[in-house]
mmCIF file of C-alpha atoms and ligand atoms in Angstrom:
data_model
loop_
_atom_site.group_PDB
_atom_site.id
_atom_site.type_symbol
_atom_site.label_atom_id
_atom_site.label_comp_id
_atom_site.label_asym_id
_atom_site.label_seq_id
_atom_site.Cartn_x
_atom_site.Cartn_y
_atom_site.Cartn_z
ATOM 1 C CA UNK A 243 0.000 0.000 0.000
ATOM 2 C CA UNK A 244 1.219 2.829 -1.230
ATOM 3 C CA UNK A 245 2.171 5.340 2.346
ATOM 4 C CA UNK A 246 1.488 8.988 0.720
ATOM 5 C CA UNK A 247 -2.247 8.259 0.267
ATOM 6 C CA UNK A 248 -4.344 11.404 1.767
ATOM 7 C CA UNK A 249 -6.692 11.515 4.539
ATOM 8 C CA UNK A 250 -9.991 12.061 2.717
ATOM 9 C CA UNK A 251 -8.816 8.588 0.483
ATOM 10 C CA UNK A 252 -8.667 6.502 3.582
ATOM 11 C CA UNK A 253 -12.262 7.810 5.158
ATOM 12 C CA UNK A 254 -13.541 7.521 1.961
ATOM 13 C CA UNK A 255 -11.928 3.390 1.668
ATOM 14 C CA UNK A 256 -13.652 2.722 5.563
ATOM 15 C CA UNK A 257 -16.645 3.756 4.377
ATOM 16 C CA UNK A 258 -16.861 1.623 1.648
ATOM 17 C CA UNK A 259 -15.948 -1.590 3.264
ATOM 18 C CA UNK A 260 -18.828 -0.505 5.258
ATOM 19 C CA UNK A 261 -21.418 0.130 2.518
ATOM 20 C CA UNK A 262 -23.447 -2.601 1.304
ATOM 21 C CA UNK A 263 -25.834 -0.765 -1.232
ATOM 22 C CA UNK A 264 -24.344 -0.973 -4.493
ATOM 23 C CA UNK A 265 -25.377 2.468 -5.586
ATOM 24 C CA UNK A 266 -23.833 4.305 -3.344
ATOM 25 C CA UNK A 267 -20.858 1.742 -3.360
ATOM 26 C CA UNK A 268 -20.047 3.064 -6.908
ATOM 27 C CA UNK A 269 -20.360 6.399 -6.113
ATOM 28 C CA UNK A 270 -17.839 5.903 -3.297
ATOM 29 C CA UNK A 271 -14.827 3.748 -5.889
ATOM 30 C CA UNK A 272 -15.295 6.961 -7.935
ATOM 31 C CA UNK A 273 -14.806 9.592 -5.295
ATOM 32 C CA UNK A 274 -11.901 7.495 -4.070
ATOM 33 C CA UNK A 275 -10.300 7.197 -7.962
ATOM 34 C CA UNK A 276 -10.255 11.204 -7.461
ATOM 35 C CA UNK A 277 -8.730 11.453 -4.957
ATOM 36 C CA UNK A 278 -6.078 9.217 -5.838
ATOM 37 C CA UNK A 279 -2.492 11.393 -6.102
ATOM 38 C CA UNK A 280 -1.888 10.144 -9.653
ATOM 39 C CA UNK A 281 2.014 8.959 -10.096
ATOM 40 C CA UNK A 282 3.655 5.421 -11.059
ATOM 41 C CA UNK A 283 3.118 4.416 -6.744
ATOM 42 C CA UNK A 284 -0.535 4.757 -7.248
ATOM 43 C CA UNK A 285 -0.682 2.924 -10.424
ATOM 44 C CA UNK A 286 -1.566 -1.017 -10.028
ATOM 45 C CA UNK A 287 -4.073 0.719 -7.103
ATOM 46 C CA UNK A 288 -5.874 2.789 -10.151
ATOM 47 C CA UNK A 289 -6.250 -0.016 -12.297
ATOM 48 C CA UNK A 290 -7.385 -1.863 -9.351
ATOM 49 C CA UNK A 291 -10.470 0.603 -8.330
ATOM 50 C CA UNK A 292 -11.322 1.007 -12.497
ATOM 51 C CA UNK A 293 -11.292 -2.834 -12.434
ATOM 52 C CA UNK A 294 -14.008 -2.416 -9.313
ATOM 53 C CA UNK A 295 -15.843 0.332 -11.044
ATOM 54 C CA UNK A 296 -16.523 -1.546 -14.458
ATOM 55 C CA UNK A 297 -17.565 -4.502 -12.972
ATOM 56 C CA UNK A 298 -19.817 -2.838 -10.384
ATOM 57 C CA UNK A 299 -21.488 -0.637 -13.316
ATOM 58 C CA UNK A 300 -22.418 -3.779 -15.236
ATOM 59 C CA UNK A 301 -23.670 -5.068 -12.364
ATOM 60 C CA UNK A 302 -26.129 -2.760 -11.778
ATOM 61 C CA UNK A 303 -26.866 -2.369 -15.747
ATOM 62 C CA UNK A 304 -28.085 -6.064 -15.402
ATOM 63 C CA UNK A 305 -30.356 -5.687 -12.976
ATOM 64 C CA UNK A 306 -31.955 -2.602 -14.027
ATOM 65 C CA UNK A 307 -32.577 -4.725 -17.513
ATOM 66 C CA UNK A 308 -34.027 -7.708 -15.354
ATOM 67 C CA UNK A 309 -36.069 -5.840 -13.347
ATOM 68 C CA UNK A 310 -37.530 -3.708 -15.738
ATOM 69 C CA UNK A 311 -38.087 -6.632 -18.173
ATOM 70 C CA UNK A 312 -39.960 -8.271 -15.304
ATOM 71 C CA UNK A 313 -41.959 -5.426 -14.327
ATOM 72 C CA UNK A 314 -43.364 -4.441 -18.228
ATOM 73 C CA UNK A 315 -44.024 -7.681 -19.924
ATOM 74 C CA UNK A 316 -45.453 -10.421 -17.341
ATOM 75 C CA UNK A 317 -46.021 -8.506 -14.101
ATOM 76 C CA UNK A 318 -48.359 -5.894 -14.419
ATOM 77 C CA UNK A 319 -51.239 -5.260 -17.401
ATOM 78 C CA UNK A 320 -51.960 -1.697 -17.392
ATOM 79 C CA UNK A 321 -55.633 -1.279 -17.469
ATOM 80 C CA UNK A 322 -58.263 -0.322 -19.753
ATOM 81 C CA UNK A 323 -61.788 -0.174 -20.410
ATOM 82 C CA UNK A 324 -64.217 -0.851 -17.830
ATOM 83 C CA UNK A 325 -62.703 -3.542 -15.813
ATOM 84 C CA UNK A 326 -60.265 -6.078 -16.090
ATOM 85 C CA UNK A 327 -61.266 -9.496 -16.034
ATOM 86 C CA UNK A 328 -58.337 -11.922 -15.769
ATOM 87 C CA UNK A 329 -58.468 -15.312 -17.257
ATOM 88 C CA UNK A 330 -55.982 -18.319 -15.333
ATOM 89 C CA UNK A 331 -56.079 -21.689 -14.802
ATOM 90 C CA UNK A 332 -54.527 -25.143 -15.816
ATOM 91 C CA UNK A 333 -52.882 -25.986 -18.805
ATOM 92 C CA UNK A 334 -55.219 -26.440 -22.245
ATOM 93 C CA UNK A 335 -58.316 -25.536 -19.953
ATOM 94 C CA UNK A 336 -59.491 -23.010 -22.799
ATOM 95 C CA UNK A 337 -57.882 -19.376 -21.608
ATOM 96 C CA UNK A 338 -56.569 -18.426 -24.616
ATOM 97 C CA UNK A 339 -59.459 -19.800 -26.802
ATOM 98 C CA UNK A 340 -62.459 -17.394 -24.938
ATOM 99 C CA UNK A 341 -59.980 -14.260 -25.367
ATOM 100 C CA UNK A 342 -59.347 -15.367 -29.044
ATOM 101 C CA UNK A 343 -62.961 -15.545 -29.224
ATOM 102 C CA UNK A 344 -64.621 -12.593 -27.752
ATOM 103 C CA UNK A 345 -61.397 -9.985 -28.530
ATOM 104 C CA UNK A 346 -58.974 -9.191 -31.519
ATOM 105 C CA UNK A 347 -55.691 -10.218 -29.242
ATOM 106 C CA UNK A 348 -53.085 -12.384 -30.593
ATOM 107 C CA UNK A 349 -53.541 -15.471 -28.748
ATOM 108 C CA UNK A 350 -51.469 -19.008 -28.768
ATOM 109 C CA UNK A 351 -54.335 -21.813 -28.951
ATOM 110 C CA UNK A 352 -52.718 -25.091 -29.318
ATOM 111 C CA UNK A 353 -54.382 -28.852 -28.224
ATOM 112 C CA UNK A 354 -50.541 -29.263 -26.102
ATOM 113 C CA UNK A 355 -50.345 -27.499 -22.903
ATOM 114 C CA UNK A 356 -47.918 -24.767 -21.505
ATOM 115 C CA UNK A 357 -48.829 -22.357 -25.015
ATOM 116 C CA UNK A 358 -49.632 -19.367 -23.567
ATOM 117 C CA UNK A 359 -45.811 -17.951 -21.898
ATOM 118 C CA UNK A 360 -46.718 -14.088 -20.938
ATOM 119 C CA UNK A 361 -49.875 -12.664 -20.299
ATOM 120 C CA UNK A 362 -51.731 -11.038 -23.399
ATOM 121 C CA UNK A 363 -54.809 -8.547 -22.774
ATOM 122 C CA UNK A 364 -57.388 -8.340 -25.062
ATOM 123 C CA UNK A 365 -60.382 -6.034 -25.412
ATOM 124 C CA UNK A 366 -64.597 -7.285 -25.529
ATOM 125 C CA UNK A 367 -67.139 -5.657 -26.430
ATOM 126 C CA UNK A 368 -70.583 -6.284 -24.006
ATOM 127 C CA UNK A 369 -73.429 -4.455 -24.824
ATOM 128 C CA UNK A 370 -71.968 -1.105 -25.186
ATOM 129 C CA UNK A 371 -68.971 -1.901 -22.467
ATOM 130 C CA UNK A 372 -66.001 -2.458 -23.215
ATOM 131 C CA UNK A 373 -64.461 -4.978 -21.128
ATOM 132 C CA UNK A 374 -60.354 -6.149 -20.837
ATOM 133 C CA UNK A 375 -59.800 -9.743 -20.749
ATOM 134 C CA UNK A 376 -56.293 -10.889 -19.848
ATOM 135 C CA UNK A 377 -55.045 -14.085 -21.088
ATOM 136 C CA UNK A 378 -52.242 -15.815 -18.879
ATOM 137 C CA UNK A 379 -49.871 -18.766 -18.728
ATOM 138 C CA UNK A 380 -50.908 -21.953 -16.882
ATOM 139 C CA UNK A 381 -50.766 -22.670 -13.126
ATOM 140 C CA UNK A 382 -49.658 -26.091 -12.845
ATOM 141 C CA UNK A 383 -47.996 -28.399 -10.434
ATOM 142 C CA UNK A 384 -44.976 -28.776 -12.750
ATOM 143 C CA UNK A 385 -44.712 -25.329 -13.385
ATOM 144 C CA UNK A 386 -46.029 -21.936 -12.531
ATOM 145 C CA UNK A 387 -44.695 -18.953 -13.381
ATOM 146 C CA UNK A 388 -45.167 -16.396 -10.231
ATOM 147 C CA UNK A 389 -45.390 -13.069 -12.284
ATOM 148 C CA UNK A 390 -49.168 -14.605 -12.568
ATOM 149 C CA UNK A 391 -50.021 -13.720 -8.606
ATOM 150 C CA UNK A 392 -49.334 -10.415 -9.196
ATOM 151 C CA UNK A 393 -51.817 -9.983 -12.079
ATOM 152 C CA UNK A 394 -54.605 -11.958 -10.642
ATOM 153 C CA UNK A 395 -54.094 -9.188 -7.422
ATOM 154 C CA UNK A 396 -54.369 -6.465 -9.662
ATOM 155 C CA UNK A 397 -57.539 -7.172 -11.457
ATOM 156 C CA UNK A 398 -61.136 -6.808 -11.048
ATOM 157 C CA UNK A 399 -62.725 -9.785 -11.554
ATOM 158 C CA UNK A 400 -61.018 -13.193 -10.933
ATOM 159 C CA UNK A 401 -61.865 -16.229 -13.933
ATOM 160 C CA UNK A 402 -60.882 -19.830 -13.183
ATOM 161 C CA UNK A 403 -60.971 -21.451 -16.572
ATOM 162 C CA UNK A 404 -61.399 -25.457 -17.041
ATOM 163 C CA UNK A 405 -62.131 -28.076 -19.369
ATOM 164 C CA UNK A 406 -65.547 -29.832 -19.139
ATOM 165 C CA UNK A 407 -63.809 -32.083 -21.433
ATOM 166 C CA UNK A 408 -61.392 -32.854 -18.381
ATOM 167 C CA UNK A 409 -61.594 -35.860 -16.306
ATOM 168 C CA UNK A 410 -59.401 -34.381 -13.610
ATOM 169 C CA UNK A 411 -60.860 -31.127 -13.463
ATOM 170 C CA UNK A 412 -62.123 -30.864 -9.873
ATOM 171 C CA UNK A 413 -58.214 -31.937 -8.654
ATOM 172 C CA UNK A 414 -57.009 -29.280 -10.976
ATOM 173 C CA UNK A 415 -59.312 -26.362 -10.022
ATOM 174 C CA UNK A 416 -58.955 -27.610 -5.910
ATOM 175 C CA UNK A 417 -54.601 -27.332 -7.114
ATOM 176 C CA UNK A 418 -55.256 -23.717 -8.660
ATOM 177 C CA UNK A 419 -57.164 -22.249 -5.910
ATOM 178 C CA UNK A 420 -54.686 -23.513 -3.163
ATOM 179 C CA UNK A 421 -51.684 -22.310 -5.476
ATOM 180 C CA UNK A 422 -53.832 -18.570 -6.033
ATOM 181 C CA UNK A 423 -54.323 -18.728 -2.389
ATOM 182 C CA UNK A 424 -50.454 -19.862 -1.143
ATOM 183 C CA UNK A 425 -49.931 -16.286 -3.860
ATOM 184 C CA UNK A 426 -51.790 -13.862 -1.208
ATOM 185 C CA UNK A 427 -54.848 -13.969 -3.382
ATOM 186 C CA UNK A 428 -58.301 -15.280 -1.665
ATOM 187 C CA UNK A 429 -60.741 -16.298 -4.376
ATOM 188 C CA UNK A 430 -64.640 -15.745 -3.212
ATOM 189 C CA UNK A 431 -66.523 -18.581 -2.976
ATOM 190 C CA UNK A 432 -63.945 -21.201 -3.813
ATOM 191 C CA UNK A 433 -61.579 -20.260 -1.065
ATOM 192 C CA UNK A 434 -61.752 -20.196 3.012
ATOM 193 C CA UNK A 435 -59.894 -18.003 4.900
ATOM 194 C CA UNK A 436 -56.720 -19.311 5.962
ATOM 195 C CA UNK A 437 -54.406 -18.192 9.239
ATOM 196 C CA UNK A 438 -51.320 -19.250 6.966
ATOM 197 C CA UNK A 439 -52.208 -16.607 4.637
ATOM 198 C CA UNK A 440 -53.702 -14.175 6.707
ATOM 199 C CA UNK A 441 -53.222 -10.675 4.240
ATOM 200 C CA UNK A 442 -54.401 -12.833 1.229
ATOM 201 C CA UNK A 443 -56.609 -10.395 -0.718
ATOM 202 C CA UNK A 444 -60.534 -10.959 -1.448
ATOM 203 C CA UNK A 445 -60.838 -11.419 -5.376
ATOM 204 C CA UNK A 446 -64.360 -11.819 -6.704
ATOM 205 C CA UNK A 447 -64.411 -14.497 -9.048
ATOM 206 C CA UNK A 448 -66.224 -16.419 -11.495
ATOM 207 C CA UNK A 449 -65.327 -20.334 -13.056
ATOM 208 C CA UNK A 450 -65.609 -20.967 -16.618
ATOM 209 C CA UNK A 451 -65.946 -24.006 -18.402
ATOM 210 C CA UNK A 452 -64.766 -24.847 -21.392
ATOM 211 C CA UNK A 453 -65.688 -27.832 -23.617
ATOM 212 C CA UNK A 454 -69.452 -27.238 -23.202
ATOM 213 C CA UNK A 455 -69.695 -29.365 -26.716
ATOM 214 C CA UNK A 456 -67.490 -32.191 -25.735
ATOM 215 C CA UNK A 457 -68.653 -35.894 -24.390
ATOM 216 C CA UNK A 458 -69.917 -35.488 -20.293
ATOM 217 C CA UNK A 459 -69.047 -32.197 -20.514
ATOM 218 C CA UNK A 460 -73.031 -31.780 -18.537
ATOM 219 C CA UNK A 461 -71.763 -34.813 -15.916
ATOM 220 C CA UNK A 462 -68.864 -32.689 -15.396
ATOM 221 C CA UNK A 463 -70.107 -29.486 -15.068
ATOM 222 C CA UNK A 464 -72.552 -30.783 -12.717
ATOM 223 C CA UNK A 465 -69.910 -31.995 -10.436
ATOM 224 C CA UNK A 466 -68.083 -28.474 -10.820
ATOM 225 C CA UNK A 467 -71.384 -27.088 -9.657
ATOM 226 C CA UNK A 468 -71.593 -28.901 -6.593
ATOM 227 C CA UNK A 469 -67.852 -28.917 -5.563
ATOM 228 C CA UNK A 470 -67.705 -25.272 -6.253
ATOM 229 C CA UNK A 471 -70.829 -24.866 -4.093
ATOM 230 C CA UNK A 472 -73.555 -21.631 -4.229
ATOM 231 C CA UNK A 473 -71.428 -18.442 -3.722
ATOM 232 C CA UNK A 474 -69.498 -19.003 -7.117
ATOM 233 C CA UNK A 475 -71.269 -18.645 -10.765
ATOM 234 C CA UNK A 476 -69.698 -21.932 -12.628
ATOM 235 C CA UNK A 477 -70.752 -20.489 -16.161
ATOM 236 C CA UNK A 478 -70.137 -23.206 -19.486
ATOM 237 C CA UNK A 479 -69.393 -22.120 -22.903
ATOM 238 C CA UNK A 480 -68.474 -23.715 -25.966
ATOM 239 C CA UNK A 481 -66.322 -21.775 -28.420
ATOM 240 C CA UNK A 482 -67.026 -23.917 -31.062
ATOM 241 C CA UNK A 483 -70.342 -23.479 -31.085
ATOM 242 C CA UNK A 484 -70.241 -19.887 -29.638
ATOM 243 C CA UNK A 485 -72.054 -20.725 -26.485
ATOM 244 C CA UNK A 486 -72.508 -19.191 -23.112
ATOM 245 C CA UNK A 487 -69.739 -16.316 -23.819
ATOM 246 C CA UNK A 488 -72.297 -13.603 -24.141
ATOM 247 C CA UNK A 489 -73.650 -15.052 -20.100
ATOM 248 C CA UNK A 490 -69.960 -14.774 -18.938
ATOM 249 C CA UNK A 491 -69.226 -11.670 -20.292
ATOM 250 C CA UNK A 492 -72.603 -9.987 -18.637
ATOM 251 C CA UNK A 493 -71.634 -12.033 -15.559
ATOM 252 C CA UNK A 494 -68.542 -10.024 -15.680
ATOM 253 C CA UNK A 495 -69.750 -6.895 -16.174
ATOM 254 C CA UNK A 496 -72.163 -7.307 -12.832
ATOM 255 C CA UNK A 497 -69.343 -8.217 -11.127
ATOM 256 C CA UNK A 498 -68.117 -4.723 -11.463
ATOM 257 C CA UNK A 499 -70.678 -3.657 -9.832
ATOM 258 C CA UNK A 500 -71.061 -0.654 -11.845
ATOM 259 C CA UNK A 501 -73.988 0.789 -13.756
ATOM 260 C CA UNK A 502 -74.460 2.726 -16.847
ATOM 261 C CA UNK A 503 -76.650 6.034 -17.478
ATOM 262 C CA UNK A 504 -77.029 8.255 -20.400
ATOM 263 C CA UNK A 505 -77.075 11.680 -20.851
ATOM 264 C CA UNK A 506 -79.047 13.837 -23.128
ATOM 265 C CA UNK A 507 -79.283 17.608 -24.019
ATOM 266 C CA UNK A 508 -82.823 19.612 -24.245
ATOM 267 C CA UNK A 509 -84.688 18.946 -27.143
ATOM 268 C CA UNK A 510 -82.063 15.408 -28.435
ATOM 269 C CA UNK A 511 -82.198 11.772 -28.238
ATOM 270 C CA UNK A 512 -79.265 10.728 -26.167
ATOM 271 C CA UNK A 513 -76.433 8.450 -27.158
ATOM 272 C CA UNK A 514 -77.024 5.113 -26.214
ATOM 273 C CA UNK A 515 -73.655 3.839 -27.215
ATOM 274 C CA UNK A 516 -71.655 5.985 -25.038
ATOM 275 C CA UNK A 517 -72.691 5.306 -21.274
ATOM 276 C CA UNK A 518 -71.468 7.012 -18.165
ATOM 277 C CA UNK A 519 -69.936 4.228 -15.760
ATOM 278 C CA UNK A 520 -70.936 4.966 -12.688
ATOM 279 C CA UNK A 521 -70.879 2.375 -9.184
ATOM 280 C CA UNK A 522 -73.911 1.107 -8.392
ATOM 281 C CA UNK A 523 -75.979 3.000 -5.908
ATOM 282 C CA UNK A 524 -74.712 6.543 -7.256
ATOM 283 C CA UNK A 525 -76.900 9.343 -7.460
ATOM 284 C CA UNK A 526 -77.526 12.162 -9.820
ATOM 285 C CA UNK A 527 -74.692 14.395 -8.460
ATOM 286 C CA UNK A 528 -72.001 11.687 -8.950
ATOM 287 C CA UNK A 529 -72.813 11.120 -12.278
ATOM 288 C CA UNK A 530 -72.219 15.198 -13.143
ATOM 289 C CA UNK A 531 -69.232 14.901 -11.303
ATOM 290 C CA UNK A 532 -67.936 12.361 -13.500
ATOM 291 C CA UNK A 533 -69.025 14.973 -16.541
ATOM 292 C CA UNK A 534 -67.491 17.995 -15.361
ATOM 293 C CA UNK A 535 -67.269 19.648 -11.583
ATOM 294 C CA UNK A 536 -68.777 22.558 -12.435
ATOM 295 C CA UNK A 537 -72.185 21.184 -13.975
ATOM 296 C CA UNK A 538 -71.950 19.681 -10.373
ATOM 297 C CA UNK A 539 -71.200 22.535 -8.715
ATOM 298 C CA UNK A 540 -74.377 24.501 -10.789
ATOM 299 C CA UNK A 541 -76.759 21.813 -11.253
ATOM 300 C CA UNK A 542 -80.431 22.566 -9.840
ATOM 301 C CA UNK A 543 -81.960 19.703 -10.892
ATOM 302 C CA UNK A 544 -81.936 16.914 -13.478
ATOM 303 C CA UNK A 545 -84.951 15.583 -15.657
ATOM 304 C CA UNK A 546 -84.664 11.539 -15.630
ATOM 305 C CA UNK A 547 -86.079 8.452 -18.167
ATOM 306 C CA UNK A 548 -86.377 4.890 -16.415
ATOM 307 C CA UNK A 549 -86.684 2.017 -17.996
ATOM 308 C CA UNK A 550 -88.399 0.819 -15.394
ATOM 309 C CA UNK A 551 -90.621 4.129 -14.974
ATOM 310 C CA UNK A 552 -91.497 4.554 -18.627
ATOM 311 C CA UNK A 553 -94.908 6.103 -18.266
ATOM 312 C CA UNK A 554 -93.552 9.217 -16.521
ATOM 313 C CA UNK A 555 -91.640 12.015 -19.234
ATOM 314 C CA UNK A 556 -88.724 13.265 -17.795
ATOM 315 C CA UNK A 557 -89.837 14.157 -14.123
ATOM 316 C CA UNK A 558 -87.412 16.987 -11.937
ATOM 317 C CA UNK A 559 -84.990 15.100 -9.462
ATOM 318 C CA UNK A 560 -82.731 16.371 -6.994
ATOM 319 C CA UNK A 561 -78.858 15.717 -7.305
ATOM 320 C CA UNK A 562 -79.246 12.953 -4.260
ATOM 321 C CA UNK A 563 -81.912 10.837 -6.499
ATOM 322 C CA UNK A 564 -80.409 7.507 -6.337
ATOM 323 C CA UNK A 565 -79.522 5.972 -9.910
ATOM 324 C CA UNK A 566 -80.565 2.765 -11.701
ATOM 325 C CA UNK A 567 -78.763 1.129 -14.450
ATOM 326 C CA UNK A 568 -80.055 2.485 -18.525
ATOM 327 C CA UNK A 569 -81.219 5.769 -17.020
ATOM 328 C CA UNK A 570 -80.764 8.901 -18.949
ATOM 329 C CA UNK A 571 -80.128 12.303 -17.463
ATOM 330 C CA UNK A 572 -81.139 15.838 -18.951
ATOM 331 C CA UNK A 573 -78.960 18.333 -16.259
ATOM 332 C CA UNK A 574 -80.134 21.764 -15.730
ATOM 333 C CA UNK A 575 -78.011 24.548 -14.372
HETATM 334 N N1 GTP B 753 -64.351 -28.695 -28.411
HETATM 335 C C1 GTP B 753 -63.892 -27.632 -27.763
HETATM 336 N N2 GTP B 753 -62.549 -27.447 -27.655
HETATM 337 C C2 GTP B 753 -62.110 -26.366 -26.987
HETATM 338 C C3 GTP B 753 -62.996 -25.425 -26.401
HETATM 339 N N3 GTP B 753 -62.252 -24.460 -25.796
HETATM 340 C C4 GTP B 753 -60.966 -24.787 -26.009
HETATM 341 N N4 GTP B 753 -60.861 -25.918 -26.727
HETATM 342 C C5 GTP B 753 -59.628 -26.607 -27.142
HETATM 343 O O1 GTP B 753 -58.820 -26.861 -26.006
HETATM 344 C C6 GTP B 753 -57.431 -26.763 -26.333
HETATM 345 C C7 GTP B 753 -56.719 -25.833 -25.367
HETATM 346 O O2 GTP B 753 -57.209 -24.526 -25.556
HETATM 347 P P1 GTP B 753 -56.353 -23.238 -25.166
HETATM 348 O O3 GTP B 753 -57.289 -22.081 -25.330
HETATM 349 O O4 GTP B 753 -55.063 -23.195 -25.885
HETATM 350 O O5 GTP B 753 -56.092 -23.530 -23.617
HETATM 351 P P2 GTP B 753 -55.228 -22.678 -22.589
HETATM 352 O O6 GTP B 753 -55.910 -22.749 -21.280
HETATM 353 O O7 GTP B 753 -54.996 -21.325 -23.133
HETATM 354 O O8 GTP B 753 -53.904 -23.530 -22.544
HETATM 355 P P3 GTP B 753 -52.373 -23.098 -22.124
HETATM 356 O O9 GTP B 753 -52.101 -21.757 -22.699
HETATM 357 O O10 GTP B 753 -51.521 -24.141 -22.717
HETATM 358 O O11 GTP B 753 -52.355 -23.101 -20.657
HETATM 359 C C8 GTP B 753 -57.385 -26.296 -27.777
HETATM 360 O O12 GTP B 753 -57.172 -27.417 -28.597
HETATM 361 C C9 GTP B 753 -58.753 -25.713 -28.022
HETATM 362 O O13 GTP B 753 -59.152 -25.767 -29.377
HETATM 363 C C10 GTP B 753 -64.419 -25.656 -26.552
HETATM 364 O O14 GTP B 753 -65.283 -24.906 -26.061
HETATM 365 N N5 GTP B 753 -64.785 -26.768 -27.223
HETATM 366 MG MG1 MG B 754 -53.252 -20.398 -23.511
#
């Protein structure tokens, strides 16, 4: 060691042998290269802290790449539309076939299992909703990739997908729900609590099953029925012969619990194609508010059309008249 080396060098060294964040430990190897005297004594102890530096730097370059890789393409699905319904489940059970049928996604349907390797969102139409449907890779006992936990946490509505074509399907959904539930995710109506998981998160959920066309698929949906007992919709469909998808997509939409109302100007039909989404239970002030604060702020009263009240044209209400889904809105200022 080289005996000329100054003060602020060797506080600088103890500090580093201290430090175990590798941010700051770079930041230290280049304060200390400063302050380096430069002359042929120092040398081999220069080379020695670029040496550090470079490998350090790449270090941290790698796991900036990994982590952001991880993060973008199979942890998180931003979200659109209005909800996100995420499809998951054991191999070949039929994901990527119902989001290759009812969106315009690129989706991997194949007879073999393990197709589907990231998570692909996809966008159906209900009604006049627009609803996200995620497809995902398998959870299976051989392999499960755990990116999936953290997308199932994130989204609205929960869908366990089987086969009704599936002889082992009640093992396989009782192996998925255990597996969702070990991943901090409690699905309703399939799913106890549990003390070993005791911040697991409540995920509404539906099951859907595939296969509706195949050989016992009825046996076997019957037996879904009564293993997944009465709190859970078990919904078939067959995408070969387009069955039951328009029932699970409406399922899916009241699982949002939301509700849609129209808005008109004096004088004009409204537009039923472009609803306001509003949670059930809101009233005529909430949905302004979701048009602009001000016509909140202003609004004396609002003229309403119920479906169910079809006799009466366009009676006043108050801003704290409580909403039901189709209605249509005339606000006054
Ligand atoms: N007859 C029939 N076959 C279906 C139905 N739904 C899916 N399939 C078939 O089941 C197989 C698996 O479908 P996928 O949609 O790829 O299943 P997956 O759950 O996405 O599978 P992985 O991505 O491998 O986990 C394919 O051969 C589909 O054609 C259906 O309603 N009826
Ligand atoms: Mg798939």
């Amino acid at each position: 060691m080289p005996a000329n080396l100054p003060p602020q060098y060797i506080k600088l060294e103890e500090e580093f042998r201290r430090e175990r964040d590798n941010h700051r430990r770079l930041e230290l190897l280049q304060r200390m290269l400063a302050e380096i005297p430069k002359h042929k004594g120092t040398d081999h102890l220069q080379g020695e802290l670029k040496s550090k530096i470079s490998k350090l730097k790449s270090q941290l370059e790698t796991a900036k790449k990994t982590g952001a890789i991880r993060h973008a393409a199979s942890d998180h699905v931003p979200k659109e539309g209005a909800g996100q319904l995420v499809l998951f489940g054991p191999p070949n059970g039929g994901k990527s076939s119902i989001v290759g049928a009812v969106t315009n996604a690129h989706v991997e349907i194949t007879g073999w299992p393990f197709a589907t390797r990231k998570s692909v969102p996809g966008m159906a139409t209900w009604e006049n909703v627009r609803l996200q449907l995620v497809d995902t890779p398998s959870i299976a006992p051989e392999f499960t990739d755990p990116a999936i936990f953290n997308i199932i946490r994130a989204c609205d509505v929960a869908v366990l997908v089987l086969s009704l074509g599936d002889d082992d399907l009640l093992d396989r959904c009782q192996h998925v729900v255990e597996r969702v539930h070990e991943g901090k995710v409690r699905l309703l109506g399939l799913a106890e609590p549990d003390p070993r998981w005791p911040t697991a998160l409540e995920k509404r959920t539906i099951v859907v099953g595939t296969g509706w066309d195949l050989d016992g698929a009825d046996i076997r949906l019957t037996l879904l029925r009564a293993a997944a007992g009465e709190d859970v919709p078990v919904l078939p469909v067959s995408i070969s012969r387009q069955e039951g998808l328009e029932s699970f997509l409406r399922t899916g939409f009241g699982m949002l619990d939301l509700m849609r109302v129209y808005t008109k100007s004096p004088g004009h039909e409204p537009d039923l194609d472009d609803p306001i989404l509003l949670p059930s239970g809101g009233n005529v002030g909430d949905a302004a508010r979701l048009i602009h604060k001000e016509i909140a702020e202003r609004l004396q009263y609002a003229r309403i059309w119920s479906k169910g009240k079809a006799h009466l044209d366009g009676p006043r209400v108050p801003a704290d008249h409580q909403l039901t889904d189709g209605d249509i809105l005339e606000f006054h200022v």
